[in-house]
PDB file of C-alpha atoms and ligand atoms in Angstrom:
ATOM      1  CA  MET A  65       0.038  -0.192   0.190  1.00 92.00           C
ATOM      2  CA  LYS A  66       2.123   3.468  -0.870  1.00 96.00           C
ATOM      3  CA  ARG A  67       0.744   6.319   1.895  1.00 98.00           C
ATOM      4  CA  LEU A  68       0.219   9.756   0.481  1.00 98.00           C
ATOM      5  CA  VAL A  69       0.903  12.631   2.331  1.00 98.00           C
ATOM      6  CA  ILE A  70      -1.025  15.835   1.123  1.00 98.00           C
ATOM      7  CA  LEU A  71      -0.260  19.994   2.196  1.00 98.00           C
ATOM      8  CA  ILE A  72      -2.565  22.085   1.980  1.00 98.00           C
ATOM      9  CA  SER A  73      -3.483  25.836   2.589  1.00 98.00           C
ATOM     10  CA  GLY A  74      -6.454  26.523   1.958  1.00 98.00           C
ATOM     11  CA  ARG A  75     -10.190  24.939   0.812  1.00 97.00           C
ATOM     12  CA  GLY A  76      -8.769  22.442  -0.292  1.00 98.00           C
ATOM     13  CA  SER A  77     -10.479  21.220  -3.257  1.00 98.00           C
ATOM     14  CA  ASN A  78      -7.554  19.762  -4.996  1.00 98.00           C
ATOM     15  CA  MET A  79      -7.176  18.026  -1.396  1.00 98.00           C
ATOM     16  CA  GLU A  80     -10.894  16.840  -2.042  1.00 98.00           C
ATOM     17  CA  ALA A  81     -10.943  15.614  -5.342  1.00 98.00           C
ATOM     18  CA  ILE A  82      -7.876  13.386  -4.534  1.00 98.00           C
ATOM     19  CA  LEU A  83      -9.906  11.686  -1.547  1.00 98.00           C
ATOM     20  CA  ARG A  84     -13.547  11.278  -2.843  1.00 97.00           C
ATOM     21  CA  ALA A  85     -11.102   9.594  -6.100  1.00 98.00           C
ATOM     22  CA  ALA A  86      -8.703   7.274  -3.595  1.00 97.00           C
ATOM     23  CA  THR A  87     -11.879   6.246  -2.663  1.00 96.00           C
ATOM     24  CA  ALA A  88     -14.028   5.805  -5.199  1.00 97.00           C
ATOM     25  CA  GLU A  89     -11.994   4.036  -6.649  1.00 97.00           C
ATOM     26  CA  ARG A  90     -10.279   1.749  -4.230  1.00 96.00           C
ATOM     27  CA  TRP A  91      -6.646   3.212  -4.901  1.00 96.00           C
ATOM     28  CA  PRO A  92      -3.924   0.069  -3.191  1.00 91.00           C
ATOM     29  CA  ALA A  93      -3.392   3.696  -1.209  1.00 95.00           C
ATOM     30  CA  GLN A  94      -3.606   5.198   1.706  1.00 95.00           C
ATOM     31  CA  ILE A  95      -3.899   9.051   2.239  1.00 98.00           C
ATOM     32  CA  ALA A  96      -1.300   8.573   5.885  1.00 98.00           C
ATOM     33  CA  ALA A  97      -1.933  12.727   6.186  1.00 98.00           C
ATOM     34  CA  VAL A  98      -2.669  16.155   5.113  1.00 98.00           C
ATOM     35  CA  ILE A  99      -0.416  18.940   6.343  1.00 98.00           C
ATOM     36  CA  SER A 100      -1.404  22.456   6.730  1.00 98.00           C
ATOM     37  CA  ASN A 101       1.309  25.341   7.137  1.00 98.00           C
ATOM     38  CA  LYS A 102      -2.397  27.022   8.201  1.00 98.00           C
ATOM     39  CA  PRO A 103      -4.586  26.679  11.616  1.00 97.00           C
ATOM     40  CA  GLY A 104      -7.534  27.254   9.756  1.00 96.00           C
ATOM     41  CA  ALA A 105      -7.389  25.860   6.527  1.00 98.00           C
ATOM     42  CA  GLY A 106     -10.793  25.059   5.583  1.00 97.00           C
ATOM     43  CA  GLY A 107      -9.606  21.498   3.572  1.00 98.00           C
ATOM     44  CA  LEU A 108      -8.582  20.356   7.507  1.00 98.00           C
ATOM     45  CA  GLU A 109     -11.692  19.915   8.836  1.00 98.00           C
ATOM     46  CA  VAL A 110     -12.250  18.234   5.173  1.00 97.00           C
ATOM     47  CA  ALA A 111      -9.780  16.020   5.678  1.00 98.00           C
ATOM     48  CA  ARG A 112     -10.523  15.167   9.353  1.00 98.00           C
ATOM     49  CA  ALA A 113     -14.502  14.875   8.746  1.00 97.00           C
ATOM     50  CA  ALA A 114     -12.745  11.459   5.914  1.00 97.00           C
ATOM     51  CA  GLY A 115     -11.330  10.401   8.803  1.00 97.00           C
ATOM     52  CA  ILE A 116      -7.268  11.530   7.501  1.00 98.00           C
ATOM     53  CA  ALA A 117      -4.189  12.015  10.122  1.00 98.00           C
ATOM     54  CA  THR A 118      -4.202  15.832  10.225  1.00 98.00           C
ATOM     55  CA  ALA A 119      -1.964  18.310  11.329  1.00 98.00           C
ATOM     56  CA  VAL A 120      -0.343  21.984  11.241  1.00 98.00           C
ATOM     57  CA  VAL A 121       3.715  23.116  10.758  1.00 98.00           C
ATOM     58  CA  ASP A 122       1.564  27.088  11.298  1.00 98.00           C
ATOM     59  CA  HIS A 123       5.345  28.757   9.734  1.00 97.00           C
ATOM     60  CA  ARG A 124       4.603  31.513  11.302  1.00 97.00           C
ATOM     61  CA  ASP A 125       5.813  30.117  14.376  1.00 98.00           C
ATOM     62  CA  TYR A 126       9.395  29.689  12.930  1.00 98.00           C
ATOM     63  CA  PRO A 127      12.254  32.268  12.432  1.00 97.00           C
ATOM     64  CA  ASP A 128      12.836  31.370   8.400  1.00 97.00           C
ATOM     65  CA  ARG A 129      11.979  29.236   6.322  1.00 96.00           C
ATOM     66  CA  ALA A 130      15.169  26.438   6.415  1.00 97.00           C
ATOM     67  CA  GLN A 131      13.406  25.706  10.207  1.00 98.00           C
ATOM     68  CA  PHE A 132      10.084  25.959   9.477  1.00 98.00           C
ATOM     69  CA  ASP A 133      11.080  23.946   6.456  1.00 98.00           C
ATOM     70  CA  GLN A 134      12.682  21.407   8.614  1.00 98.00           C
ATOM     71  CA  ALA A 135       9.659  21.398  11.104  1.00 98.00           C
ATOM     72  CA  LEU A 136       7.548  20.603   7.925  1.00 98.00           C
ATOM     73  CA  ALA A 137       9.706  17.864   6.692  1.00 98.00           C
ATOM     74  CA  ALA A 138       9.470  16.188  10.368  1.00 98.00           C
ATOM     75  CA  GLU A 139       5.996  15.837  10.333  1.00 98.00           C
ATOM     76  CA  ILE A 140       5.296  14.567   6.997  1.00 98.00           C
ATOM     77  CA  ASP A 141       7.883  11.832   7.753  1.00 98.00           C
ATOM     78  CA  ARG A 142       6.154  10.719  11.249  1.00 98.00           C
ATOM     79  CA  PHE A 143       3.653   9.751   8.027  1.00 98.00           C
ATOM     80  CA  GLN A 144       6.657   7.857   5.529  1.00 98.00           C
ATOM     81  CA  PRO A 145       5.111   9.298   2.129  1.00 98.00           C
ATOM     82  CA  ASP A 146       6.132   7.435  -1.117  1.00 98.00           C
ATOM     83  CA  LEU A 147       4.437  10.581  -3.089  1.00 98.00           C
ATOM     84  CA  VAL A 148       3.707  14.331  -1.061  1.00 98.00           C
ATOM     85  CA  VAL A 149       1.530  15.756  -2.920  1.00 98.00           C
ATOM     86  CA  LEU A 150       1.522  19.664  -3.050  1.00 98.00           C
ATOM     87  CA  ALA A 151      -2.156  21.033  -3.341  1.00 98.00           C
ATOM     88  CA  GLY A 152      -2.745  24.896  -3.004  1.00 97.00           C
ATOM     89  CA  PHE A 153       0.012  24.327  -0.422  1.00 97.00           C
ATOM     90  CA  MET A 154       1.323  28.162  -0.569  1.00 95.00           C
ATOM     91  CA  ARG A 155       4.790  28.377   0.992  1.00 95.00           C
ATOM     92  CA  ILE A 156       8.170  28.578  -0.910  1.00 93.00           C
ATOM     93  CA  LEU A 157      10.072  25.530  -0.326  1.00 96.00           C
ATOM     94  CA  THR A 158      13.656  25.695   0.530  1.00 96.00           C
ATOM     95  CA  GLU A 159      16.368  23.656  -1.874  1.00 97.00           C
ATOM     96  CA  GLY A 160      17.732  21.158   0.912  1.00 97.00           C
ATOM     97  CA  PHE A 161      13.313  20.225   2.022  1.00 98.00           C
ATOM     98  CA  VAL A 162      12.858  19.601  -2.074  1.00 97.00           C
ATOM     99  CA  ALA A 163      16.099  17.456  -2.705  1.00 97.00           C
ATOM    100  CA  HIS A 164      14.772  15.616   0.954  1.00 98.00           C
ATOM    101  CA  TYR A 165      12.004  15.321  -1.642  1.00 98.00           C
ATOM    102  CA  ALA A 166      13.304  14.118  -4.461  1.00 96.00           C
ATOM    103  CA  GLY A 167      11.196  12.473  -7.275  1.00 95.00           C
ATOM    104  CA  ARG A 168       8.020  12.587  -4.959  1.00 97.00           C
ATOM    105  CA  LEU A 169       6.500  15.971  -4.490  1.00 98.00           C
ATOM    106  CA  ILE A 170       4.803  17.153  -6.635  1.00 98.00           C
ATOM    107  CA  ASN A 171       2.303  20.360  -7.698  1.00 98.00           C
ATOM    108  CA  ILE A 172      -0.709  22.143  -9.189  1.00 98.00           C
ATOM    109  CA  HIS A 173      -0.122  24.963 -10.918  1.00 98.00           C
ATOM    110  CA  PRO A 174      -2.912  27.324 -12.295  1.00 98.00           C
ATOM    111  CA  SER A 175      -1.207  27.810 -15.361  1.00 98.00           C
ATOM    112  CA  LEU A 176      -0.027  26.049 -19.355  1.00 98.00           C
ATOM    113  CA  LEU A 177       4.157  25.521 -17.480  1.00 98.00           C
ATOM    114  CA  PRO A 178       6.849  27.495 -18.073  1.00 97.00           C
ATOM    115  CA  SER A 179       4.013  30.081 -18.986  1.00 98.00           C
ATOM    116  CA  PHE A 180       2.919  32.239 -16.343  1.00 98.00           C
ATOM    117  CA  PRO A 181       5.044  31.263 -13.276  1.00 97.00           C
ATOM    118  CA  GLY A 182       3.701  32.916  -9.690  1.00 96.00           C
ATOM    119  CA  LEU A 183       1.038  33.913  -9.137  1.00 96.00           C
ATOM    120  CA  HIS A 184      -2.275  35.432  -9.972  1.00 98.00           C
ATOM    121  CA  THR A 185      -1.748  33.731 -13.000  1.00 98.00           C
ATOM    122  CA  HIS A 186      -5.352  33.464 -13.800  1.00 98.00           C
ATOM    123  CA  ARG A 187      -5.102  37.101 -14.605  1.00 98.00           C
ATOM    124  CA  GLN A 188      -1.895  36.654 -16.371  1.00 98.00           C
ATOM    125  CA  ALA A 189      -3.748  35.434 -19.039  1.00 98.00           C
ATOM    126  CA  ILE A 190      -6.591  37.551 -19.630  1.00 98.00           C
ATOM    127  CA  ASP A 191      -3.479  40.493 -19.670  1.00 98.00           C
ATOM    128  CA  ALA A 192      -1.512  38.002 -22.259  1.00 98.00           C
ATOM    129  CA  GLY A 193      -4.284  38.024 -24.797  1.00 98.00           C
ATOM    130  CA  VAL A 194      -3.877  34.584 -25.255  1.00 98.00           C
ATOM    131  CA  LYS A 195      -6.553  32.396 -26.495  1.00 98.00           C
ATOM    132  CA  PHE A 196      -5.676  28.292 -24.396  1.00 98.00           C
ATOM    133  CA  HIS A 197      -4.448  28.891 -20.458  1.00 98.00           C
ATOM    134  CA  GLY A 198      -4.584  25.947 -18.165  1.00 98.00           C
ATOM    135  CA  ALA A 199      -3.173  24.146 -15.171  1.00 98.00           C
ATOM    136  CA  THR A 200       0.143  21.679 -14.658  1.00 98.00           C
ATOM    137  CA  VAL A 201       1.205  19.066 -12.231  1.00 98.00           C
ATOM    138  CA  HIS A 202       5.111  19.461 -11.994  1.00 98.00           C
ATOM    139  CA  PHE A 203       7.845  17.508 -10.256  1.00 98.00           C
ATOM    140  CA  VAL A 204       8.651  20.629  -7.756  1.00 97.00           C
ATOM    141  CA  THR A 205      12.167  21.206  -7.963  1.00 95.00           C
ATOM    142  CA  ALA A 206      13.924  24.181  -6.311  1.00 90.00           C
ATOM    143  CA  GLU A 207      13.532  26.876  -9.013  1.00 91.00           C
ATOM    144  CA  LEU A 208       9.338  28.158  -8.302  1.00 89.00           C
ATOM    145  CA  ASP A 209       6.791  26.364 -10.927  1.00 92.00           C
ATOM    146  CA  HIS A 210       9.361  24.133 -12.292  1.00 91.00           C
ATOM    147  CA  GLY A 211      10.248  20.563 -13.052  1.00 96.00           C
ATOM    148  CA  PRO A 212       9.733  18.083 -15.235  1.00 98.00           C
ATOM    149  CA  ILE A 213       5.563  17.985 -16.196  1.00 98.00           C
ATOM    150  CA  ILE A 214       3.379  14.693 -15.725  1.00 98.00           C
ATOM    151  CA  ALA A 215      -0.060  16.423 -16.666  1.00 98.00           C
ATOM    152  CA  GLN A 216      -1.849  19.622 -18.858  1.00 98.00           C
ATOM    153  CA  ALA A 217      -4.681  20.121 -18.732  1.00 98.00           C
ATOM    154  CA  VAL A 218      -6.370  23.193 -21.242  1.00 98.00           C
ATOM    155  CA  VAL A 219      -8.949  25.262 -20.932  1.00 98.00           C
ATOM    156  CA  PRO A 220     -10.456  28.315 -24.114  1.00 98.00           C
ATOM    157  CA  VAL A 221      -9.745  31.641 -22.585  1.00 98.00           C
ATOM    158  CA  GLN A 222     -13.279  33.825 -23.387  1.00 98.00           C
ATOM    159  CA  ASP A 223     -13.379  37.720 -24.587  1.00 98.00           C
ATOM    160  CA  ASP A 224     -15.491  37.567 -21.394  1.00 98.00           C
ATOM    161  CA  ASP A 225     -13.953  36.589 -19.349  1.00 98.00           C
ATOM    162  CA  ASP A 226     -12.757  38.046 -15.526  1.00 98.00           C
ATOM    163  CA  GLU A 227      -9.759  35.756 -13.152  1.00 98.00           C
ATOM    164  CA  ASP A 228     -13.041  34.272 -11.434  1.00 98.00           C
ATOM    165  CA  THR A 229     -14.512  32.826 -14.560  1.00 98.00           C
ATOM    166  CA  LEU A 230     -11.847  31.870 -16.211  1.00 98.00           C
ATOM    167  CA  ALA A 231     -10.575  30.485 -12.809  1.00 98.00           C
ATOM    168  CA  ALA A 232     -13.566  28.480 -11.918  1.00 98.00           C
ATOM    169  CA  ARG A 233     -12.763  26.567 -15.335  1.00 98.00           C
ATOM    170  CA  VAL A 234      -9.635  26.028 -14.801  1.00 98.00           C
ATOM    171  CA  LEU A 235     -10.944  25.045 -11.465  1.00 98.00           C
ATOM    172  CA  GLU A 236     -12.715  21.635 -12.757  1.00 98.00           C
ATOM    173  CA  GLN A 237      -9.659  20.274 -14.478  1.00 98.00           C
ATOM    174  CA  GLU A 238      -6.946  20.535 -12.038  1.00 98.00           C
ATOM    175  CA  HIS A 239     -10.257  18.635 -10.019  1.00 98.00           C
ATOM    176  CA  ARG A 240     -10.375  15.720 -12.970  1.00 98.00           C
ATOM    177  CA  MET A 241      -5.711  15.426 -13.515  1.00 98.00           C
ATOM    178  CA  TYR A 242      -4.797  16.030 -10.220  1.00 98.00           C
ATOM    179  CA  PRO A 243      -5.990  12.853  -9.104  1.00 98.00           C
ATOM    180  CA  ARG A 244      -5.454  11.248 -11.983  1.00 98.00           C
ATOM    181  CA  ALA A 245      -2.757  12.348 -12.112  1.00 98.00           C
ATOM    182  CA  VAL A 246      -1.576  10.782  -8.980  1.00 98.00           C
ATOM    183  CA  ARG A 247      -2.407   7.737  -9.948  1.00 97.00           C
ATOM    184  CA  ASP A 248      -0.357   7.082 -13.011  1.00 97.00           C
ATOM    185  CA  LEU A 249       2.627   7.681 -10.089  1.00 97.00           C
ATOM    186  CA  LEU A 250       1.310   5.467  -7.790  1.00 96.00           C
ATOM    187  CA  GLU A 251       0.922   3.263 -10.470  1.00 94.00           C
ATOM    188  CA  GLY A 252       3.779   3.286 -12.000  1.00 95.00           C
ATOM    189  CA  ARG A 253       1.994   4.427 -14.821  1.00 95.00           C
ATOM    190  CA  ARG A 254       4.143   7.609 -15.840  1.00 96.00           C
ATOM    191  CA  VAL A 255       7.446   8.175 -14.459  1.00 95.00           C
ATOM    192  CA  LEU A 256      10.584   9.964 -14.575  1.00 95.00           C
ATOM    193  CA  LYS A 257      13.644   9.010 -16.931  1.00 94.00           C
ATOM    194  CA  ASP A 258      16.409  11.901 -17.467  1.00 93.00           C
ATOM    195  CA  GLY A 259      14.525  14.999 -16.643  1.00 93.00           C
ATOM    196  CA  ARG A 260      10.673  14.688 -17.665  1.00 97.00           C
ATOM    197  CA  VAL A 261       8.322  12.195 -16.984  1.00 98.00           C
ATOM    198  CA  VAL A 262       6.997   9.044 -19.579  1.00 97.00           C
ATOM    199  CA  SER A 263       4.433   7.208 -19.841  1.00 96.00           C
ATOM    200  CA  VAL A 264       5.076   3.801 -19.317  1.00 94.00           C
ATOM    201  CA  ASP A 265       2.979   0.913 -21.537  1.00 81.00           C
ATOM    202  CA  PRO A 266       0.783  -1.466 -19.540  1.00 68.00           C
ATOM    203  CA  ARG A 267       2.324  -5.096 -20.016  1.00 62.00           C
TER     204      ARG A 267
HETATM  205  C1  GRF B1792      -5.640  26.262  -7.325  1.00 74.25           C
HETATM  206  O1  GRF B1792      -5.740  26.617  -8.139  1.00 74.25           O
HETATM  207  C2  GRF B1792      -4.076  25.191  -7.283  1.00 74.25           C
HETATM  208  O2  GRF B1792      -3.711  25.805  -8.638  1.00 74.25           O
HETATM  209  C3  GRF B1792      -3.348  26.492  -6.510  1.00 74.25           C
HETATM  210  O3  GRF B1792      -3.888  26.975  -5.778  1.00 74.25           O
HETATM  211  C4  GRF B1792      -5.407  26.537  -6.183  1.00 74.25           C
HETATM  212  C5  GRF B1792      -5.407  25.741  -4.476  1.00 74.25           C
HETATM  213  O4  GRF B1792      -7.403  25.554  -4.390  1.00 74.25           O
HETATM  214  N1  GRF B1792      -1.834  26.123  -6.620  1.00 74.25           N
HETATM  215  P1  GRF B1792      -7.647  24.747  -3.380  1.00 74.25           P
HETATM  216  O5  GRF B1792      -7.031  24.625  -1.426  1.00 74.25           O
HETATM  217  O6  GRF B1792      -6.966  22.902  -3.850  1.00 74.25           O
HETATM  218  O7  GRF B1792      -9.135  24.729  -3.650  1.00 74.25           O
END
């Protein structure tokens, strides 16, 4: 049984999508814990209601990034995860943290990377006038919103979109893509090879 730890900072709708899929599709995997850096994150309640262990490592309790990351890693490692899933986790992670989880730390970013890293991606897309936007699931590297791409979902940008309508269209796709990408990794259907993610043919 593979073990997952999911990190959140907010409402946790991507986390919830993963929980639902894991249960509905009877994944041979266990969501071992949901950990938040914010005590008030709405997703914590959702996880608790689903009977999943939760923990809070509040970044405000630590003097710097390195010490926060150390405490966070210690908490994560208690659950011995095969995969650590960032789902709306809004902290920049140190190189040491990323190296510790090399090959087993993934993130979802609401843009078609490498376009629009950073914050306010939907605003960036509208301002740039792109006709397609979307979301990316990727392995985490020390560079922000960077790293081998596992999956991408594309949505059209309409002329009358504002940030909210575009975000909602992208989020719907995130909820489909992220559980699928996690499952593909857990079941070995997608693997990292020479810095890129490739599909493995089922035999
Ligand atoms: C999602 O759009 C995700 O791509 C981004 O932050 C948002 C988190 O939403 N990183 P939620 O907490 O999963 O509902």
